[in-house]
Amino acid sequence: MATSKKVITRDEWEKKLNAVKLRKEDMNTLVMNFLVTEGFVEAADKFQRESGTKQIDLATITDRMAVKKAVQNGNVEDAIEKVNDLNPEILDTNPELFFHLQQQRLIELIRQGKTEEALEFAQEELAPRGEENQAFLQELEKTVALLVFEDASNCPVKDLLDISHRLKTASEVNAAILTSQSHEKDPKLPSLLKMLIWAQNQLDEKAVYPHINDLSTGQLETLSE
Amino acid sequence: MPTSSSSSSSFSSAASSSGNRQADVFSRLASSDPEVKLKALREVKNQIIGNRTKKLSFLKLGAVPAIASALSDSECNSILVQSAAALGSFACGFEAGVQAVLDAGVFPLLLRLLTSSDEKVVDAGARSLRMIFQSNQAPKYDFLQEKNMKFLFSLLNSENENVSGLGASIIAHACGTTVQQQVLCDAGVLEKLVILLDGSLSQREACLESLATVLKNNPEAVSRFVGLEAGRYLSSVTELTKDRYPRTRLLSCLCLVVIYNTSPSYFLNMGTKSSLVTTLLELLNDHGQSGDDAALGLSSLIAEKEDLQKLAYEANAIKNIVDILKTGSELHPKRLQGLFLSLAELCSKLEDCRCSFLSLEMLDLLVNALRHKNADVRTAACICFRNAARSVKNLSAGRFTNDHVMLPLVQLLHDPSSSVEVAVLGALSNIVLDFSSPKSTFIEYGGIKQLIELSKSMDPNARCSALRALRNLMFLADNKRKELFYSEVKAQGFVSLISDPEPTVQEQALALLRNLVDGCINSIEFVFDEDGLILDTVGKQLRKSPQAHMAIQGMYVLTNVASGTELHKEAVMQQLFPQPQAESNNFMLKFLQSHESQLRSATVWTIINLISPSSPGAHDRHVKLRDEGIIPQLKNMVNDACLDVKIRIRTVLSQSMSFGDN
C-alpha cells in the first residue's frame, strides 16, 4: 500500500532553503547563548567584540565556570564554598543538589583511598541528609555500599566512581546557578538541531528530498532511492 | 556532646570530633582578630548552608548571638557579608533558626545593611531579610504607618533585584487584612508590583506571591489589577502558567485561583479554566514545595464549583491523585491535606467521582490518614469520608460500615482537635444512614454514648454536628435503637438540648426529636415521658417566636405527635392553644403567614393530622381551629405560591367541608 511520496530535487530544495529569511542578529544571539551557557568565557568575549552581540556580565560566567571546573576536578568542598559565595540561597533551597554534592565529596574521598575520613564523612554529613529527607535514602545506601567493598572499583556500584558522575554533578550545579541567575539552563542550539532531525523524520513519511545527515558540516545529501 | 555508647569506636570518635570541630570554630567567632573572625564566619556559613542538622547543633551552641554581635560590631564589609549570609541561612526554612535570629535582635542590624554603599552587603542583607519574611514569625509590618509605606516603596523601586524582591516578600507575608490591602492599593502598590513581572525569575516569583496576597477576597483590588493597561497583566499572569519553571507556573496558578475565587466573572473563557485545572494537576507531581502548594491550590480552586470539579474529573484527576497517594513515600502533611481535600471536593457533588474514587482501593489509605499525626490531615481525611459516603450505592454496599473503617472513625470522636471532631461527626452523620444492615457497627462501638457526650461540648459546632449525626441515626430507626438512645438522654437531657443557647443547635435537637417520634405510634410516647416534659418544652420554644428553621422542625414534631391517638392529638391542641391565654399569642397564624414555604407546609400538616376525620374528636378540634381564625386563614391561602402548600391546604379544606361548615 505504498503511497507515492513527493519527490523534491536538489535544485528545488536549495531554492526553498534560500527563500527562508534569517536575521544575522538572531543567529548571533544563538551562538552567544551557546557560548555563555556552556561557559566559554574567552570565546564569548571575542565573539562579542567581533559581532557586537550583547551578552551578560562576564564575571558571572567566570564565577559559574570556576564552580563547574572545581567539581569536574573533584574539588567538591571548594566548589561548595564558591557556590555559597556566589549565592548562599542556592544550596539552602536545593536539597537534592546539596545531597549530590555531598555524595560526590564522599566518592572523592573513597577514590583517594581515605577510608577513615570517608566513614566519618558518611556518618557526619550524609546520614543526616537521609534522615532529613527520605527520598535520598536509596541513593545514600548505594553510595555507602562503596565503603563496604574491598575493591570499590570492581563492585556493583562502581559507576559512581566513574568520571562521568563528576560531570553529572557539575552539570547539575551549573544548571542551578543558571536558574538562580534567571538564565535558561540549556542552550537553544542543541534543541534546534534536535528539532531539525525530528522535522526530517516527519517529512520522510511524505517526501523524498535532500537530507542533512552530518550536523557538523550541514551538507545536503541526496538520497538515492 | 553526643556520643553513642553502643556504636563502634570510629563512629563515636566521628561524633566527638565533629562536636570538637564545631566548638572550635565557635570559639574563633569571638576572636578579636578580624582575619580569624572572618575565616570562622565563612566556615560556619559553609557548614550550615543546606544542612539542617548543623544548623540545629550550631544553634544549640549559641552561634546566633555570637554572629549577631559580629554583625553589629564590625565595619568591615566582608565580615558584614559573611555574618548576614550565615544568619540568613539560619533563618532559611528553619523555624527555630528564625526565632533565634529574631531573638538576637538581628532584624534592625540587617535593615541597616540595605543602605550600604557596597552592593554585596546590600545583597546579603536583603537576602537574609527575605528569609525571615518567609516565616510566620516575621515581625508584623505595619503598612498603615506612613514611614513604613515609604520604606516599602523605596525597596520596590530599587534596581537591586534582591531588594525589590524583599519588598514584594514583605507584602506577600505581612499583608493580611482588607484594610491593609486597601492602603497598599491606594498607595499604588499594584503598579509597582506588575513591573516585577517582566524582571528576573526571583522578582517574578516574589511579585506573583505578593499579588495573590493583595488581591485575595478583595473584589476592588482585583478589578483594579485587571484594569491596569486594559488587562495586560492578567494576560501576563495567565501566560506564566505555561512558564518553564514549575514554581513560576505554580505561583501564577495560585494567583489566578485567588482572582477566580474573588471575581469569577473575569474567567468566562472555558479554556482558561480548563488549563488552570490541568496545570495544577501536573504540578501535583512535583516533588518539592511546589507540589505541596499545588495540592492545596487545587482544592481551593474546585471548592464548591461543580463545573470545575467535572473538568478535573475528566482530566483524570482522581486517578492521578490516588497514584500519588499510593507511591508509599512519606508525603509532606501539607501535600496530604491538599490531596485529600481535593478528593473531598471532587466527591462532594459528583456521583461518578465517588464511584471512581471508591473503586480504586483507596479505603485503606484513607483509614491510615485518620491516624496521621497532623490534625489537618486527619480532618481532611474525614471530610473525604463524609463526601464519599454521600454515594448511596456505596454506602448501602456496606463499604463504610465495616469494623475496619468504623473503628478509627469512632476513635476520632475523642480527638483533641476540634476541627477533627466536627469533621468526623460530619462523616459519621452520613455513614449512619446505611439501612442495609439491621445491626450497626457504630452503635456497637458505643457510638451513641459518644455522640451524646459531644452534644454537650463547649464548642457549638461540635454540638450541632453531634446532633446532626444523632438525627441521622434515628432516621427510620427501629424501636430498639430509639429506646437505647432515649435511655441515655432522658427527658431532662432533651429539654437541655432543645433549650440550647445556639439556634442552630436547637434546630438540630428538634429535628432529632422529630425523627425520634416518627414511625410507629409507640415512638410518640417519648415526648410524654415525665409528665410530658419534652412536649411542653417544644410548645414553649414555639411560643417564643423562634427562627423559621427551628420552627419548621418544631412543627414537624407536633405533626408527628398529632398523627397518633386521640390523646396525642389533644395534647398537641393543648400546646397550640394553652389555657388560659393572656393575649392572642397564636403562633400558628404567624407561621402560616411566614415567607418560608416549608414552615407553612409543616403547619398545615399539623392541622391535617389534627382534624383527620377518622378520629372521634376531630370535629371539636375543627371548631376550635375555626374559632381561632386558623381555618379562615387557610381559606385565604388557596392560591399559595408553593405547590406543596397549596395541595395540603386543599386537603384541609376538603376535610373541613366534610364537617359541614363553610
mmCIF file with all atom_site columns, N, CA, C and O in Angstrom, chain B residues 317-342:
data_model
loop_
_atom_site.group_PDB
_atom_site.id
_atom_site.type_symbol
_atom_site.label_atom_id
_atom_site.label_alt_id
_atom_site.label_comp_id
_atom_site.label_asym_id
_atom_site.label_entity_id
_atom_site.label_seq_id
_atom_site.pdbx_PDB_ins_code
_atom_site.Cartn_x
_atom_site.Cartn_y
_atom_site.Cartn_z
_atom_site.occupancy
_atom_site.B_iso_or_equiv
_atom_site.pdbx_formal_charge
_atom_site.auth_seq_id
_atom_site.auth_comp_id
_atom_site.auth_asym_id
_atom_site.auth_atom_id
_atom_site.pdbx_PDB_model_num
ATOM 1   N N  . ALA B 1 317 ? -8.235  13.493 37.218 1.00 0.00 ? 317 ALA B N  1
ATOM 2   C CA . ALA B 1 317 ? -7.678  13.952 38.492 1.00 0.00 ? 317 ALA B CA 1
ATOM 3   C C  . ALA B 1 317 ? -7.658  12.858 39.545 1.00 0.00 ? 317 ALA B C  1
ATOM 4   O O  . ALA B 1 317 ? -6.684  12.693 40.279 1.00 0.00 ? 317 ALA B O  1
ATOM 5   N N  . ILE B 1 318 ? -8.754  12.111 39.624 1.00 0.00 ? 318 ILE B N  1
ATOM 6   C CA . ILE B 1 318 ? -8.851  11.133 40.713 1.00 0.00 ? 318 ILE B CA 1
ATOM 7   C C  . ILE B 1 318 ? -7.744  10.109 40.620 1.00 0.00 ? 318 ILE B C  1
ATOM 8   O O  . ILE B 1 318 ? -7.042  9.829  41.596 1.00 0.00 ? 318 ILE B O  1
ATOM 9   N N  . LYS B 1 319 ? -7.573  9.545  39.432 1.00 0.00 ? 319 LYS B N  1
ATOM 10  C CA . LYS B 1 319 ? -6.536  8.527  39.273 1.00 0.00 ? 319 LYS B CA 1
ATOM 11  C C  . LYS B 1 319 ? -5.164  9.126  39.595 1.00 0.00 ? 319 LYS B C  1
ATOM 12  O O  . LYS B 1 319 ? -4.352  8.505  40.287 1.00 0.00 ? 319 LYS B O  1
ATOM 13  N N  . ASN B 1 320 ? -4.897  10.351 39.093 1.00 0.00 ? 320 ASN B N  1
ATOM 14  C CA . ASN B 1 320 ? -3.597  10.975 39.334 1.00 0.00 ? 320 ASN B CA 1
ATOM 15  C C  . ASN B 1 320 ? -3.323  11.153 40.815 1.00 0.00 ? 320 ASN B C  1
ATOM 16  O O  . ASN B 1 320 ? -2.249  10.853 41.325 1.00 0.00 ? 320 ASN B O  1
ATOM 17  N N  . ILE B 1 321 ? -4.332  11.664 41.523 1.00 0.00 ? 321 ILE B N  1
ATOM 18  C CA . ILE B 1 321 ? -4.134  11.929 42.944 1.00 0.00 ? 321 ILE B CA 1
ATOM 19  C C  . ILE B 1 321 ? -3.953  10.615 43.695 1.00 0.00 ? 321 ILE B C  1
ATOM 20  O O  . ILE B 1 321 ? -3.068  10.483 44.558 1.00 0.00 ? 321 ILE B O  1
ATOM 21  N N  . VAL B 1 322 ? -4.774  9.635  43.370 1.00 0.00 ? 322 VAL B N  1
ATOM 22  C CA . VAL B 1 322 ? -4.659  8.354  44.068 1.00 0.00 ? 322 VAL B CA 1
ATOM 23  C C  . VAL B 1 322 ? -3.288  7.731  43.818 1.00 0.00 ? 322 VAL B C  1
ATOM 24  O O  . VAL B 1 322 ? -2.665  7.172  44.724 1.00 0.00 ? 322 VAL B O  1
ATOM 25  N N  . ASP B 1 323 ? -2.788  7.847  42.582 1.00 0.00 ? 323 ASP B N  1
ATOM 26  C CA . ASP B 1 323 ? -1.452  7.314  42.279 1.00 0.00 ? 323 ASP B CA 1
ATOM 27  C C  . ASP B 1 323 ? -0.392  7.967  43.146 1.00 0.00 ? 323 ASP B C  1
ATOM 28  O O  . ASP B 1 323 ? 0.508   7.304  43.654 1.00 0.00 ? 323 ASP B O  1
ATOM 29  N N  . ILE B 1 324 ? -0.490  9.277  43.315 1.00 0.00 ? 324 ILE B N  1
ATOM 30  C CA . ILE B 1 324 ? 0.490   9.969  44.144 1.00 0.00 ? 324 ILE B CA 1
ATOM 31  C C  . ILE B 1 324 ? 0.389   9.472  45.577 1.00 0.00 ? 324 ILE B C  1
ATOM 32  O O  . ILE B 1 324 ? 1.388   9.214  46.253 1.00 0.00 ? 324 ILE B O  1
ATOM 33  N N  . LEU B 1 325 ? -0.847  9.330  46.064 1.00 0.00 ? 325 LEU B N  1
ATOM 34  C CA . LEU B 1 325 ? -1.022  8.898  47.449 1.00 0.00 ? 325 LEU B CA 1
ATOM 35  C C  . LEU B 1 325 ? -0.498  7.480  47.651 1.00 0.00 ? 325 LEU B C  1
ATOM 36  O O  . LEU B 1 325 ? -0.064  7.124  48.736 1.00 0.00 ? 325 LEU B O  1
ATOM 37  N N  . LYS B 1 326 ? -0.544  6.701  46.578 1.00 0.00 ? 326 LYS B N  1
ATOM 38  C CA . LYS B 1 326 ? -0.132  5.310  46.726 1.00 0.00 ? 326 LYS B CA 1
ATOM 39  C C  . LYS B 1 326 ? 1.358   5.103  46.565 1.00 0.00 ? 326 LYS B C  1
ATOM 40  O O  . LYS B 1 326 ? 1.828   3.983  46.711 1.00 0.00 ? 326 LYS B O  1
ATOM 41  N N  . THR B 1 327 ? 2.108   6.185  46.259 1.00 0.00 ? 327 THR B N  1
ATOM 42  C CA . THR B 1 327 ? 3.530   5.962  45.984 1.00 0.00 ? 327 THR B CA 1
ATOM 43  C C  . THR B 1 327 ? 4.276   5.431  47.199 1.00 0.00 ? 327 THR B C  1
ATOM 44  O O  . THR B 1 327 ? 5.355   4.895  47.089 1.00 0.00 ? 327 THR B O  1
ATOM 45  N N  . GLY B 1 328 ? 3.707   5.606  48.377 1.00 0.00 ? 328 GLY B N  1
ATOM 46  C CA . GLY B 1 328 ? 4.345   4.988  49.531 1.00 0.00 ? 328 GLY B CA 1
ATOM 47  C C  . GLY B 1 328 ? 5.387   5.848  50.196 1.00 0.00 ? 328 GLY B C  1
ATOM 48  O O  . GLY B 1 328 ? 5.719   5.657  51.353 1.00 0.00 ? 328 GLY B O  1
ATOM 49  N N  . SER B 1 329 ? 5.928   6.820  49.470 1.00 0.00 ? 329 SER B N  1
ATOM 50  C CA . SER B 1 329 ? 6.928   7.662  50.142 1.00 0.00 ? 329 SER B CA 1
ATOM 51  C C  . SER B 1 329 ? 6.205   8.644  51.051 1.00 0.00 ? 329 SER B C  1
ATOM 52  O O  . SER B 1 329 ? 5.064   8.998  50.812 1.00 0.00 ? 329 SER B O  1
ATOM 53  N N  . GLU B 1 330 ? 6.889   9.052  52.069 1.00 0.00 ? 330 GLU B N  1
ATOM 54  C CA . GLU B 1 330 ? 6.229   9.922  53.041 1.00 0.00 ? 330 GLU B CA 1
ATOM 55  C C  . GLU B 1 330 ? 6.001   11.299 52.454 1.00 0.00 ? 330 GLU B C  1
ATOM 56  O O  . GLU B 1 330 ? 6.938   12.001 52.112 1.00 0.00 ? 330 GLU B O  1
ATOM 57  N N  . LEU B 1 331 ? 4.745   11.658 52.369 1.00 0.00 ? 331 LEU B N  1
ATOM 58  C CA . LEU B 1 331 ? 4.431   12.957 51.789 1.00 0.00 ? 331 LEU B CA 1
ATOM 59  C C  . LEU B 1 331 ? 4.306   14.002 52.888 1.00 0.00 ? 331 LEU B C  1
ATOM 60  O O  . LEU B 1 331 ? 3.889   13.708 53.992 1.00 0.00 ? 331 LEU B O  1
ATOM 61  N N  . HIS B 1 332 ? 4.645   15.228 52.520 1.00 0.00 ? 332 HIS B N  1
ATOM 62  C CA . HIS B 1 332 ? 4.534   16.342 53.451 1.00 0.00 ? 332 HIS B CA 1
ATOM 63  C C  . HIS B 1 332 ? 3.076   16.513 53.878 1.00 0.00 ? 332 HIS B C  1
ATOM 64  O O  . HIS B 1 332 ? 2.176   16.385 53.049 1.00 0.00 ? 332 HIS B O  1
ATOM 65  N N  . PRO B 1 333 ? 2.839   16.771 55.178 1.00 0.00 ? 333 PRO B N  1
ATOM 66  C CA . PRO B 1 333 ? 1.454   16.899 55.645 1.00 0.00 ? 333 PRO B CA 1
ATOM 67  C C  . PRO B 1 333 ? 0.626   17.903 54.863 1.00 0.00 ? 333 PRO B C  1
ATOM 68  O O  . PRO B 1 333 ? -0.552  17.675 54.607 1.00 0.00 ? 333 PRO B O  1
ATOM 69  N N  . LYS B 1 334 ? 1.273   18.997 54.442 1.00 0.00 ? 334 LYS B N  1
ATOM 70  C CA . LYS B 1 334 ? 0.517   19.982 53.676 1.00 0.00 ? 334 LYS B CA 1
ATOM 71  C C  . LYS B 1 334 ? 0.027   19.360 52.376 1.00 0.00 ? 334 LYS B C  1
ATOM 72  O O  . LYS B 1 334 ? -1.092  19.600 51.922 1.00 0.00 ? 334 LYS B O  1
ATOM 73  N N  . ARG B 1 335 ? 0.891   18.552 51.743 1.00 0.00 ? 335 ARG B N  1
ATOM 74  C CA . ARG B 1 335 ? 0.506   17.938 50.493 1.00 0.00 ? 335 ARG B CA 1
ATOM 75  C C  . ARG B 1 335 ? -0.623  16.930 50.720 1.00 0.00 ? 335 ARG B C  1
ATOM 76  O O  . ARG B 1 335 ? -1.592  16.880 49.975 1.00 0.00 ? 335 ARG B O  1
ATOM 77  N N  . LEU B 1 336 ? -0.487  16.140 51.772 1.00 0.00 ? 336 LEU B N  1
ATOM 78  C CA . LEU B 1 336 ? -1.532  15.160 52.078 1.00 0.00 ? 336 LEU B CA 1
ATOM 79  C C  . LEU B 1 336 ? -2.858  15.862 52.305 1.00 0.00 ? 336 LEU B C  1
ATOM 80  O O  . LEU B 1 336 ? -3.895  15.451 51.776 1.00 0.00 ? 336 LEU B O  1
ATOM 81  N N  . GLN B 1 337 ? -2.810  16.941 53.075 1.00 0.00 ? 337 GLN B N  1
ATOM 82  C CA . GLN B 1 337 ? -4.039  17.679 53.352 1.00 0.00 ? 337 GLN B CA 1
ATOM 83  C C  . GLN B 1 337 ? -4.655  18.163 52.045 1.00 0.00 ? 337 GLN B C  1
ATOM 84  O O  . GLN B 1 337 ? -5.853  17.986 51.800 1.00 0.00 ? 337 GLN B O  1
ATOM 85  N N  . GLY B 1 338 ? -3.811  18.758 51.199 1.00 0.00 ? 338 GLY B N  1
ATOM 86  C CA . GLY B 1 338 ? -4.310  19.286 49.932 1.00 0.00 ? 338 GLY B CA 1
ATOM 87  C C  . GLY B 1 338 ? -4.894  18.199 49.048 1.00 0.00 ? 338 GLY B C  1
ATOM 88  O O  . GLY B 1 338 ? -5.933  18.374 48.423 1.00 0.00 ? 338 GLY B O  1
ATOM 89  N N  . LEU B 1 339 ? -4.212  17.048 48.993 1.00 0.00 ? 339 LEU B N  1
ATOM 90  C CA . LEU B 1 339 ? -4.689  15.969 48.135 1.00 0.00 ? 339 LEU B CA 1
ATOM 91  C C  . LEU B 1 339 ? -6.020  15.423 48.633 1.00 0.00 ? 339 LEU B C  1
ATOM 92  O O  . LEU B 1 339 ? -6.948  15.193 47.849 1.00 0.00 ? 339 LEU B O  1
ATOM 93  N N  . PHE B 1 340 ? -6.130  15.219 49.950 1.00 0.00 ? 340 PHE B N  1
ATOM 94  C CA . PHE B 1 340 ? -7.383  14.689 50.480 1.00 0.00 ? 340 PHE B CA 1
ATOM 95  C C  . PHE B 1 340 ? -8.515  15.697 50.322 1.00 0.00 ? 340 PHE B C  1
ATOM 96  O O  . PHE B 1 340 ? -9.650  15.331 50.007 1.00 0.00 ? 340 PHE B O  1
ATOM 97  N N  . LEU B 1 341 ? -8.204  16.975 50.527 1.00 0.00 ? 341 LEU B N  1
ATOM 98  C CA . LEU B 1 341 ? -9.245  17.988 50.350 1.00 0.00 ? 341 LEU B CA 1
ATOM 99  C C  . LEU B 1 341 ? -9.691  18.037 48.895 1.00 0.00 ? 341 LEU B C  1
ATOM 100 O O  . LEU B 1 341 ? -10.878 18.202 48.595 1.00 0.00 ? 341 LEU B O  1
ATOM 101 N N  . SER B 1 342 ? -8.735  17.882 47.969 1.00 0.00 ? 342 SER B N  1
ATOM 102 C CA . SER B 1 342 ? -9.100  17.889 46.553 1.00 0.00 ? 342 SER B CA 1
ATOM 103 C C  . SER B 1 342 ? -10.011 16.713 46.246 1.00 0.00 ? 342 SER B C  1
ATOM 104 O O  . SER B 1 342 ? -11.020 16.857 45.545 1.00 0.00 ? 342 SER B O  1
#
